[in-house]
PDB file of C-alpha atoms in Angstrom:
ATOM      1  CA  MET F   1     107.275 101.574  96.136  1.00 40.00           C
ATOM      2  CA  PHE F   2     107.352  99.081  99.051  1.00 43.00           C
ATOM      3  CA  GLY F   3     110.899  98.307 100.018  1.00 43.00           C
ATOM      4  CA  TRP F   4     113.625  98.807 102.511  1.00 35.00           C
ATOM      5  CA  LYS F   5     115.838 101.909 102.117  1.00 40.00           C
ATOM      6  CA  SER F   6     118.323 102.715 104.873  1.00 38.00           C
ATOM      7  CA  ALA F   7     118.491 103.658 108.482  1.00 37.00           C
ATOM      8  CA  LEU F   8     119.905 106.895 107.221  1.00 37.00           C
ATOM      9  CA  ARG F   9     116.915 108.651 106.122  1.00 40.00           C
ATOM     10  CA  GLN F  10     115.517 111.967 106.651  1.00 38.00           C
ATOM     11  CA  LYS F  11     113.001 112.270 109.596  1.00 36.00           C
ATOM     12  CA  THR F  12     109.531 112.537 108.110  1.00 35.00           C
ATOM     13  CA  ARG F  13     106.001 112.914 109.539  1.00 34.00           C
ATOM     14  CA  ARG F  14     104.420 109.572 110.670  1.00 37.00           C
ATOM     15  CA  THR F  15     101.126 108.421 108.787  1.00 34.00           C
ATOM     16  CA  THR F  16      98.030 108.913 111.026  1.00 31.00           C
ATOM     17  CA  GLU F  17      95.143 106.801 112.471  1.00 32.00           C
ATOM     18  CA  VAL F  18      95.817 104.323 115.096  1.00 32.00           C
ATOM     19  CA  SER F  19      94.937 100.728 114.562  1.00 33.00           C
ATOM     20  CA  GLY F  20      92.358  98.836 116.993  1.00 34.00           C
ATOM     21  CA  ALA F  21      94.248  96.908 119.787  1.00 37.00           C
ATOM     22  CA  TYR F  22      94.106  93.250 120.299  1.00 36.00           C
ATOM     23  CA  ASP F  23      90.279  92.297 120.333  1.00 42.00           C
ATOM     24  CA  GLY F  24      90.418  88.537 120.371  1.00 47.00           C
ATOM     25  CA  THR F  25      89.542  85.991 123.203  1.00 50.00           C
ATOM     26  CA  GLY F  26      91.276  82.907 124.473  1.00 58.00           C
ATOM     27  CA  ALA F  27      94.998  82.110 125.350  1.00 80.00           C
ATOM     28  CA  GLY F  28      96.534  83.314 122.097  1.00 90.00           C
ATOM     29  CA  VAL F  29      98.605  86.422 120.834  1.00 93.00           C
ATOM     30  CA  ARG F  30      98.453  87.976 117.673  1.00 94.00           C
ATOM     31  CA  GLU F  31     101.527  90.522 117.742  1.00 95.00           C
ATOM     32  CA  GLY F  32     105.246  89.976 118.692  1.00 97.00           C
ATOM     33  CA  ILE F  33     108.264  88.342 116.873  1.00 98.00           C
ATOM     34  CA  ILE F  34     108.528  84.626 116.453  1.00 98.00           C
ATOM     35  CA  ALA F  35     111.483  83.330 118.286  1.00 97.00           C
ATOM     36  CA  SER F  36     113.383  82.082 115.175  1.00 96.00           C
ATOM     37  CA  THR F  37     113.326  85.266 113.480  1.00 98.00           C
ATOM     38  CA  LYS F  38     116.771  87.008 113.092  1.00 98.00           C
ATOM     39  CA  VAL F  39     117.098  90.763 113.813  1.00 98.00           C
ATOM     40  CA  ALA F  40     120.090  93.080 113.715  1.00 98.00           C
ATOM     41  CA  THR F  41     121.970  93.411 116.710  1.00 98.00           C
ATOM     42  CA  ALA F  42     125.392  95.232 117.679  1.00 97.00           C
ATOM     43  CA  ILE F  43     127.139  91.884 117.253  1.00 97.00           C
ATOM     44  CA  GLY F  44     125.221  90.758 113.873  1.00 97.00           C
ATOM     45  CA  TRP F  45     122.182  88.970 113.127  1.00 98.00           C
ATOM     46  CA  ARG F  46     120.781  86.878 115.871  1.00 98.00           C
ATOM     47  CA  ASP F  47     117.845  84.947 116.522  1.00 98.00           C
ATOM     48  CA  VAL F  48     115.350  87.217 118.473  1.00 98.00           C
ATOM     49  CA  GLY F  49     114.620  84.309 120.978  1.00 97.00           C
ATOM     50  CA  SER F  50     118.246  84.417 122.079  1.00 97.00           C
ATOM     51  CA  LEU F  51     118.246  88.021 123.157  1.00 98.00           C
ATOM     52  CA  GLN F  52     118.252  89.216 126.862  1.00 97.00           C
ATOM     53  CA  ALA F  53     117.797  92.614 128.257  1.00 97.00           C
ATOM     54  CA  GLY F  54     120.950  94.690 128.017  1.00 97.00           C
ATOM     55  CA  ASP F  55     121.623  93.545 124.556  1.00 98.00           C
ATOM     56  CA  GLN F  56     121.705  96.223 121.725  1.00 98.00           C
ATOM     57  CA  VAL F  57     119.535  95.968 118.704  1.00 98.00           C
ATOM     58  CA  LEU F  58     119.830  98.213 115.590  1.00 98.00           C
ATOM     59  CA  THR F  59     116.703 100.283 114.987  1.00 97.00           C
ATOM     60  CA  PHE F  60     115.517 102.020 111.907  1.00 96.00           C
ATOM     61  CA  ASP F  61     115.133 105.708 113.299  1.00 94.00           C
ATOM     62  CA  ASN F  62     117.575 105.585 116.245  1.00 96.00           C
ATOM     63  CA  GLY F  63     120.747 103.556 115.678  1.00 97.00           C
ATOM     64  CA  LEU F  64     121.607 101.078 118.421  1.00 98.00           C
ATOM     65  CA  GLN F  65     119.044 100.660 121.403  1.00 97.00           C
ATOM     66  CA  THR F  66     119.353  98.777 124.487  1.00 97.00           C
ATOM     67  CA  LEU F  67     116.649  96.119 125.410  1.00 97.00           C
ATOM     68  CA  THR F  68     115.194  96.963 128.579  1.00 97.00           C
ATOM     69  CA  GLY F  69     113.411  93.481 128.720  1.00 96.00           C
ATOM     70  CA  ILE F  70     112.201  90.577 126.976  1.00 96.00           C
ATOM     71  CA  SER F  71     108.586  88.756 127.185  1.00 96.00           C
ATOM     72  CA  ARG F  72     108.066  85.325 125.937  1.00 96.00           C
ATOM     73  CA  THR F  73     104.563  83.989 125.235  1.00 95.00           C
ATOM     74  CA  PRO F  74     103.422  81.046 123.478  1.00 96.00           C
ATOM     75  CA  LEU F  75     101.492  81.615 120.261  1.00 97.00           C
ATOM     76  CA  TRP F  76      98.527  79.520 121.598  1.00 95.00           C
ATOM     77  CA  ASP F  77      97.995  77.615 124.820  1.00 90.00           C
ATOM     78  CA  GLY F  78      94.414  77.203 124.834  1.00 85.00           C
ATOM     79  CA  ALA F  79      92.139  74.320 124.539  1.00 83.00           C
ATOM     80  CA  GLY F  80      91.800  72.585 121.131  1.00 88.00           C
ATOM     81  CA  ALA F  81      93.247  73.521 117.808  1.00 93.00           C
ATOM     82  CA  CYS F  82      94.586  77.139 117.429  1.00 95.00           C
ATOM     83  CA  PRO F  83      91.799  79.428 115.894  1.00 94.00           C
ATOM     84  CA  ARG F  84      92.448  80.855 112.524  1.00 94.00           C
ATOM     85  CA  ALA F  85      92.580  84.489 113.912  1.00 93.00           C
ATOM     86  CA  PHE F  86      96.145  83.568 115.658  1.00 96.00           C
ATOM     87  CA  TRP F  87      97.400  81.782 112.697  1.00 97.00           C
ATOM     88  CA  PRO F  88     100.763  83.228 111.470  1.00 98.00           C
ATOM     89  CA  LEU F  89     101.390  84.480 107.987  1.00 98.00           C
ATOM     90  CA  ALA F  90     104.002  82.718 105.959  1.00 98.00           C
ATOM     91  CA  VAL F  91     106.068  85.175 104.071  1.00 97.00           C
ATOM     92  CA  PRO F  92     108.103  83.760 101.249  1.00 97.00           C
ATOM     93  CA  ALA F  93     111.655  84.928 100.755  1.00 96.00           C
ATOM     94  CA  GLY F  94     111.815  88.319  99.131  1.00 94.00           C
ATOM     95  CA  ALA F  95     108.278  89.392  99.511  1.00 93.00           C
ATOM     96  CA  LEU F  96     109.248  92.024 102.286  1.00 94.00           C
ATOM     97  CA  GLU F  97     112.941  92.281 101.277  1.00 93.00           C
ATOM     98  CA  ASN F  98     113.450  89.268 103.779  1.00 96.00           C
ATOM     99  CA  THR F  99     116.404  86.856 102.593  1.00 95.00           C
ATOM    100  CA  ARG F 100     114.694  83.868 103.628  1.00 96.00           C
ATOM    101  CA  PRO F 101     111.129  82.748 104.483  1.00 97.00           C
ATOM    102  CA  MET F 102     109.784  84.019 107.641  1.00 97.00           C
ATOM    103  CA  MET F 103     106.602  84.280 109.613  1.00 98.00           C
ATOM    104  CA  LEU F 104     104.612  87.107 111.015  1.00 98.00           C
ATOM    105  CA  LEU F 105     101.635  87.476 113.386  1.00 98.00           C
ATOM    106  CA  GLY F 106      98.589  89.412 111.884  1.00 96.00           C
ATOM    107  CA  LYS F 107      98.762  92.245 114.406  1.00 96.00           C
ATOM    108  CA  GLN F 108     102.455  92.552 114.214  1.00 97.00           C
ATOM    109  CA  GLY F 109     103.193  96.030 112.824  1.00 97.00           C
ATOM    110  CA  VAL F 110     105.501  96.296 109.630  1.00 97.00           C
ATOM    111  CA  MET F 111     107.010  99.421 108.100  1.00 96.00           C
ATOM    112  CA  LEU F 112     106.868  99.499 104.383  1.00 93.00           C
ATOM    113  CA  GLU F 113     108.032 102.196 101.845  1.00 91.00           C
ATOM    114  CA  SER F 114     105.101 103.228  99.684  1.00 87.00           C
ATOM    115  CA  ASP F 115     104.539 105.687  96.844  1.00 88.00           C
ATOM    116  CA  VAL F 116     100.842 105.467  97.656  1.00 88.00           C
ATOM    117  CA  ALA F 117     101.359 106.377 101.422  1.00 88.00           C
ATOM    118  CA  GLU F 118     103.641 109.372 100.331  1.00 89.00           C
ATOM    119  CA  GLU F 119     100.664 110.741  98.097  1.00 88.00           C
ATOM    120  CA  LEU F 120      98.149 110.243 100.997  1.00 87.00           C
ATOM    121  CA  TYR F 121     100.021 111.123 104.112  1.00 87.00           C
ATOM    122  CA  GLY F 122     103.145 112.854 102.984  1.00 89.00           C
ATOM    123  CA  ASP F 123     105.322 110.009 104.328  1.00 90.00           C
ATOM    124  CA  PRO F 124     106.572 107.211 102.193  1.00 90.00           C
ATOM    125  CA  PHE F 125     107.090 105.159 105.326  1.00 93.00           C
ATOM    126  CA  ALA F 126     103.680 103.526 106.355  1.00 93.00           C
ATOM    127  CA  LEU F 127     103.244 101.236 109.448  1.00 95.00           C
ATOM    128  CA  ILE F 128     100.562  98.572 108.881  1.00 96.00           C
ATOM    129  CA  PRO F 129      99.574  95.442 110.608  1.00 96.00           C
ATOM    130  CA  SER F 130     100.739  92.307 108.725  1.00 97.00           C
ATOM    131  CA  ALA F 131      97.314  90.961 108.102  1.00 96.00           C
ATOM    132  CA  ALA F 132      96.887  93.505 105.428  1.00 95.00           C
ATOM    133  CA  LEU F 133      99.546  91.837 103.269  1.00 96.00           C
ATOM    134  CA  GLU F 134      97.516  88.432 103.098  1.00 96.00           C
ATOM    135  CA  GLY F 135      97.223  87.120  99.557  1.00 93.00           C
ATOM    136  CA  VAL F 136     100.062  89.528  98.228  1.00 91.00           C
ATOM    137  CA  HIS F 137     102.966  87.866  96.740  1.00 88.00           C
ATOM    138  CA  GLY F 138     102.346  84.440  98.252  1.00 94.00           C
ATOM    139  CA  ILE F 139     102.029  85.727 101.865  1.00 96.00           C
ATOM    140  CA  GLU F 140      99.455  83.572 103.347  1.00 97.00           C
ATOM    141  CA  ARG F 141      97.989  82.149 106.723  1.00 97.00           C
ATOM    142  CA  VAL F 142      99.404  78.964 107.782  1.00 97.00           C
ATOM    143  CA  TYR F 143      98.270  76.508 110.563  1.00 97.00           C
ATOM    144  CA  PRO F 144     100.762  76.292 113.414  1.00 96.00           C
ATOM    145  CA  ASN F 145     101.403  72.470 113.558  1.00 93.00           C
ATOM    146  CA  ASP F 146     104.102  73.052 116.159  1.00 93.00           C
ATOM    147  CA  PRO F 147     104.451  75.172 119.383  1.00 93.00           C
ATOM    148  CA  ILE F 148     105.664  78.678 118.520  1.00 96.00           C
ATOM    149  CA  GLU F 149     107.400  81.108 121.177  1.00 97.00           C
ATOM    150  CA  ILE F 150     106.443  84.718 120.711  1.00 97.00           C
ATOM    151  CA  ILE F 151     109.061  87.274 121.651  1.00 98.00           C
ATOM    152  CA  THR F 152     108.248  90.747 122.785  1.00 97.00           C
ATOM    153  CA  LEU F 153     111.181  93.241 122.601  1.00 97.00           C
ATOM    154  CA  HIS F 154     110.972  95.817 125.280  1.00 97.00           C
ATOM    155  CA  PHE F 155     112.737  99.387 124.598  1.00 97.00           C
ATOM    156  CA  GLU F 156     112.424 102.507 126.530  1.00 95.00           C
ATOM    157  CA  ASP F 157     110.650 103.911 123.611  1.00 95.00           C
ATOM    158  CA  ALA F 158     108.852 102.476 120.654  1.00 96.00           C
ATOM    159  CA  GLN F 159     111.333 101.401 118.024  1.00 97.00           C
ATOM    160  CA  VAL F 160     111.415  99.936 114.427  1.00 97.00           C
ATOM    161  CA  VAL F 161     113.876  96.857 114.166  1.00 98.00           C
ATOM    162  CA  PHE F 162     115.571  95.175 111.158  1.00 98.00           C
ATOM    163  CA  ALA F 163     114.439  91.597 110.746  1.00 98.00           C
ATOM    164  CA  GLU F 164     115.896  88.880 108.229  1.00 97.00           C
ATOM    165  CA  SER F 165     117.901  91.468 106.350  1.00 94.00           C
ATOM    166  CA  GLY F 166     115.261  93.957 105.088  1.00 93.00           C
ATOM    167  CA  THR F 167     111.980  93.590 106.867  1.00 97.00           C
ATOM    168  CA  LEU F 168     111.098  96.402 109.171  1.00 97.00           C
ATOM    169  CA  MET F 169     109.228  95.295 112.474  1.00 97.00           C
ATOM    170  CA  PHE F 170     107.539  97.719 115.085  1.00 97.00           C
ATOM    171  CA  CYS F 171     108.196  97.147 118.787  1.00 96.00           C
ATOM    172  CA  ALA F 172     106.034  99.190 121.171  1.00 91.00           C
ATOM    173  CA  ALA F 173     107.340 101.012 123.904  1.00 86.00           C
ATOM    174  CA  GLY F 174     108.174  98.799 127.093  1.00 72.00           C
ATOM    175  CA  ARG F 175     107.527 101.475 129.708  1.00 53.00           C
ATOM    176  CA  ASP F 176     104.427 101.775 131.581  1.00 47.00           C
ATOM    177  CA  LEU F 177     102.173 104.626 131.700  1.00 39.00           C
ATOM    178  CA  ILE F 178     103.355 106.003 135.042  1.00 39.00           C
ATOM    179  CA  GLU F 179     107.070 105.854 134.063  1.00 48.00           C
ATOM    180  CA  MET F 180     106.340 107.247 130.727  1.00 44.00           C
ATOM    181  CA  ALA F 181     104.599 110.243 132.271  1.00 46.00           C
ATOM    182  CA  ALA F 182     107.366 110.817 134.747  1.00 48.00           C
ATOM    183  CA  LYS F 183     110.101 110.634 132.078  1.00 53.00           C
ATOM    184  CA  PRO F 184     109.299 112.306 128.903  1.00 49.00           C
ATOM    185  CA  ARG F 185     110.561 110.685 125.626  1.00 47.00           C
ATOM    186  CA  THR F 186     113.945 112.020 124.631  1.00 44.00           C
ATOM    187  CA  VAL F 187     115.008 109.591 121.798  1.00 42.00           C
ATOM    188  CA  SER F 188     112.175 108.511 119.550  1.00 47.00           C
ATOM    189  CA  LYS F 189     108.832 109.919 117.967  1.00 59.00           C
ATOM    190  CA  ALA F 190     105.640 108.293 118.051  1.00 76.00           C
ATOM    191  CA  TYR F 191     104.781 105.604 115.518  1.00 89.00           C
ATOM    192  CA  ASN F 192     101.245 105.373 114.421  1.00 90.00           C
ATOM    193  CA  MET F 193     100.022 102.227 112.804  1.00 93.00           C
ATOM    194  CA  LEU F 194      97.120 102.618 110.044  1.00 93.00           C
ATOM    195  CA  ALA F 195      93.773 101.209 110.956  1.00 93.00           C
ATOM    196  CA  ASP F 196      92.963  97.814 109.266  1.00 92.00           C
ATOM    197  CA  ARG F 197      90.846  99.301 106.366  1.00 91.00           C
ATOM    198  CA  CYS F 198      93.343 101.963 105.651  1.00 91.00           C
ATOM    199  CA  ALA F 199      96.175  99.478 105.360  1.00 93.00           C
ATOM    200  CA  SER F 200      94.322  97.195 103.225  1.00 90.00           C
ATOM    201  CA  LYS F 201      93.515  99.846 100.906  1.00 88.00           C
ATOM    202  CA  LEU F 202      97.178 101.090 100.668  1.00 90.00           C
ATOM    203  CA  VAL F 203      98.021  97.568  99.826  1.00 89.00           C
ATOM    204  CA  GLN F 204      95.406  97.402  97.201  1.00 85.00           C
ATOM    205  CA  ASP F 205      96.338 100.674  95.595  1.00 82.00           C
ATOM    206  CA  GLU F 206      99.890 100.041  95.464  1.00 74.00           C
ATOM    207  CA  PRO F 207     101.079  98.733  92.040  1.00 64.00           C
ATOM    208  CA  LEU F 208     101.843  94.971  92.332  1.00 47.00           C
ATOM    209  CA  TYR F 209     105.464  95.337  90.943  1.00 43.00           C
ATOM    210  CA  ALA F 210     106.335  97.565  93.960  1.00 49.00           C
ATOM    211  CA  PHE F 211     106.310  94.286  96.055  1.00 46.00           C
ATOM    212  CA  ALA F 212     108.996  92.767  93.837  1.00 42.00           C
TER     213      ALA F 212
END
């Protein structure tokens, strides 16, 4: 069933098939963490927008990891109204084990615990784009009436962080390709996100009670 377990889990094989990269146009973003979202850090839950390089964030697989940098981007700064492709998803409290309502961008990766994923891929933890959850347990797209700042957390290696007490959110590696080639990974394993169609099928095949 979908849900959050514990950072102290057995290491298991990741699900396969990488999703497509951002393919939209215009001055907008579709992945990252909305600035008001609280994440778990070495000193407790903090708004992600208040973090700085050097802060330590609690990760799902690798304990406390140090931020190597922070990027800040407006959700939409193009001309005219924000296109629907960039609208965030409103997630009611409890839908993803979050203790309060939150918002996710459509291409933001979230990790779910799924019986179906374990049957299909041999790993109960599946990384999917948030857009696959639209329409499930009240999760829906909403028009951004006010400006929204998007935060990208940079770590030496890709990590999954804790948000709003129970939601697991993916953060890509912050190193560039040259640095990654010169310095092999020593901490985390690769995270592979399910393609949109596979993620949608996973959500559709999971019993509805599993989201509760």
